[in-house]
Structure formats: structure tokens, C-alpha cells
Amino acid sequence: MRKIFFISVFLSFLATAGQAQSSKWDTDLYGVTLKDIGSFRKGTEIHISSIMFFRAGDENSLPEFSLFDHFELTVNGENVGPYINKTFSGIFRFDCSTVQNVWDATVIDNILDDMIEKGFRHNLRQEADLRSRRYIKLIKEHSLLLDDPEIQHYANQLLNRLIPGKNTDVRTFHHDIMLIQDPACDSFMFPNGTLVLSTGLLTTIHTIDELAAVMAREVAHLILDHAIQNYHISHFKQILLGSVTTFITDLINTFTGFSMSSSSEYYSPGTISTSDISLIDGIMTAATKELGLGYTREQDRQCDAIAFEILRAAGFDTDALSTVLWRQKQVLQKDRKFVRTLAGYEPIEVEDRCLKYGKPALDIHAPEYEIAISSAATTQAQMMYNEHYYPIAERLIRQNMSHHIYSDDDCIVLANTLLALYDTDDICYEVLSLVSSALEMKEGNVQAYRPRILAMIRLGRFQDALDELEKYYDALDAFLATKDNIKGTSLWEPYYLYVVSERGWILKTKAKLRGEISNAAPDSTFSQDSPSCPYLRR
């Protein structure tokens, strides 16, 4: 057995003033040398037990451009030489059995060289963190978060398995997860360590291993410092000097579109509107561009390799990385706008990335995962319905129902979706059944009336539909009365506009029905070509 050397890695700043300060991080990395290094021959087994950082100035200061000068290797306490071409990259091959090992090895192999060349860039990191927090605040202020403590807890537990217990370098991160109501199949890791997961992403994947693969890729981007590398000094100066004006203008335009669409579109209380979808798209697109989250192909390839190692070390199925990429490729082929992070890719390029890290397992659907993210499926289905992606909305709700975890919202969304997709009596009876189930779960749900009325009309039950329209009008009055506590605030206006819109629909539908009843033979029904009520059958 070859002798295992115990090595401490020392990294020094070139101190220009003041007394040098040092910090030490313990590591537990085993590996072999890939080159002859001093007295170490190629293939020598090593153990790196610590990393030592030095910086100039007092212990509370961290200069913007503190540059690393050299590092030292110590074998059993003996200095074996301070210089190795001033680089760590490509010197060692590590045996990473834990996530901490993967992080430490990646820092040594990738990050330290970057710090030698460019310094710590403390001010730049602070600026990126500040701008990250602004985007997070913006999302919260406009109620675009997915408020589900169970999914939040589920995701946090998973993330804790994929991040190290400590950062073996001078960077600091605050690891957190933010769930957003966004139909795009995307995930982001802000430079400050906040992981963003969209409902579109959560409902595109189907196992906990696939979710772990998504998270591992974002953690890999964080370890590799890709966002900070993209958000470089010249870009930072450009933003301060002029681009910030463009950024603010873009957001104002987004909010203007939000206000206009809110006043004109059909609004259903408790659901995500098309204007909300436009708003979250504007926010996330701006964040991607400004915070360096639009990665290069080389950066994506790097992160794939590191994510594979993280999954392996954490005990997850490494084929899940390939499966996730393949699922995103499928979304990309259908509609490019729903995969922002891959928008610049062609499907064949994504496929090449997929096949490098295993075989996609697209037929695996884990019930425990689908149950855990059921509320995300409901929210995504509501957004897909509003965006007219009816087959996707139906699939998501039926997924929840197959696991017996559906809510009154699921029943209403499915009822509306079925009316949009199909035109048969059997579907109408299913819609009536769904509405009844919704009302059993939540008595007085005003959203149940419209699909019930439409189903009755399609079945030729015109008088029943008229009676239901009268009940609907009264129910809307009662519904609006429950919002008196927020009357006069901005929160009240969407509910008021919804009630006004529905009252108008009721009056028009009643007039058409009465005309149809008076002019039609007793056995007539509304048909696809009915001129008096053309929108009631699709």
C-alpha cells in the first residue's frame, strides 16, 4: 500500500498594507496527484486536511480586489514548496464520497484559480445579493409565491441533502427555497443562494430523484460561481452608469401591461390570471439577464458534471439528471417560452447533454412525489387553463384525482377544462358531477355556477339553466359582501371587477336563453351552429 500523505493547502493574499489575517477550513479529501509536484510523483495518494486563507487588513475588512499570490503544501507539517504554477486546476483527482467532498474538490479545482486571478470581488457580491433581494421582494409583493408549507418543507429537506454543512472557502451563502407560481419549466439559484422553483418545473418532473437532479444543477452553478462570473465588473459598472434606466423602464412596462390586462380579462377569484403570468415572466426574464443567470453552454456542461457527482454522493439515482433534461427538451419542442433557461438551445443540443449522463426514465411516475406537489399541480392547471393549454390542465387535475387528493379547485378547473375540450353529453354529465363534488367540499363556491349552467344548456335543460342563473346572481352579491372588510383597498378591485363581469354574463345569457326558449320547438337543443348562443357549445 502506498503511503498516504497528509497535506494542508495554504492560500495567501498578496498583502500590500496592514497585517495579514488568516482563516482556516478543515477538509477531508482523499485523492491522487495527476502530475509530478515537487517530491510527489504522479499517482501519489494524498489527503488534503485543510485550506488556509490569508488576507490583508484588519480582521473585519475584506478588500474588493484582494488577490491571492500563492499557496503552500505541507506534508506531515513540513513545507514541500509554495508554488505549483500558481494553479490548483488539474493537479488532483479526488475520491468524493460525500456532498461536502464534492464542494471542497470543486472549490480547489475551479474556484481558487479564479480568486487568484480576479480576487474575491466582495462589493460585486454584495451588489448581486442586493439586486437578488429586490427581485425576491417584487415577487412577494405581487403575491406570486406558491404558499404551500408542505411543499416548502419537502423541498427544504431535499436541498439540505445536496448542500455541504460548511463552505470551504471565503464565500458566504444563505440557502433558501422560494416556490413561485410560474408556468415555465424553470429553476434558478440567485447569487445569494436562494433557490427558485416554479410550479411549471415541479409538475413537469415526476420523482424525488428528478427534483434532486434539478436542485443539484443549481447548487453546481452556485459552487462554480457562474452567476458572479457572468455578473462581472464591467457589467456592474454599466448598470450603475446607464443600464439601470432600461431595467426600471422594462419593469414599468411590465406593470403597465399587468394593470391593463387586469382590467380587461376574465378574472376568477383565487386563480392566477394571464396578467399574473405575464408579470412573473417579466420579472424572471429581467432577473435572468441582470443577475447572470443565463449560463453559457460551457457553464451548463460544467454544472452537469458536478451535479452528477452531487447526486451520486447524496445517494440519488444519477439517471434522473438525464431524465430531467429530456423532459425539459420535450417542453422546449412544444413551446420555447416555457423553458427560459434553455431558450437559446436547440432540442438536439439538450438531447446530447441528456445522453451523456445516463438513460432517461420517462415512464416512471412516483405517487409519493406527485402527492407531495399536488397543490402545485392545481395551480399549474389553473394557469394552463388561462393560457388555453387545456390538455395539460386536464392531465394535471386527473393526476391529482388518481391519487385521491383533489380539492374543490381541482373539480372546478377540470369542469371548465372539459367544457373547453369536448362537446358530448357524457362530458356534460361529468361536469355536473364535478360541480356537485366541489360544492360538497366548499358550500357556496361561486365558481361552480358557470360550468354548471353551461353544462345544463348543452344538455338542453334551458329552464334549469335560467333558475341557476338567478341563484348565481344572488350568490355573487353574497360573495362580494364577504369582501367588505377590504373595500376601498386595491385588494377589493379584482373581486369587484369579477362580480361586474359575471353579472353582465348572466344578463346576456338569460336574454339569449329566453329568446331561444320562446323561438324553439320543445325538443330543440343548442347546437354548435346556434346563432343565438354560439359560444355555449364549442
mmCIF file of C-alpha atoms in Angstrom, residues 242-251:
data_model
loop_
_atom_site.group_PDB
_atom_site.id
_atom_site.type_symbol
_atom_site.label_atom_id
_atom_site.label_comp_id
_atom_site.label_asym_id
_atom_site.label_seq_id
_atom_site.Cartn_x
_atom_site.Cartn_y
_atom_site.Cartn_z
ATOM 1 C CA GLY A 242 -26.892 53.734 -17.507
ATOM 2 C CA SER A 243 -28.455 50.306 -17.872
ATOM 3 C CA VAL A 244 -30.401 50.689 -14.645
ATOM 4 C CA THR A 245 -32.659 53.140 -16.507
ATOM 5 C CA THR A 246 -33.502 50.482 -19.081
ATOM 6 C CA PHE A 247 -34.084 47.945 -16.332
ATOM 7 C CA ILE A 248 -36.552 50.182 -14.478
ATOM 8 C CA THR A 249 -38.320 51.096 -17.742
ATOM 9 C CA ASP A 250 -38.773 47.424 -18.614
ATOM 10 C CA LEU A 251 -40.354 46.716 -15.242
#
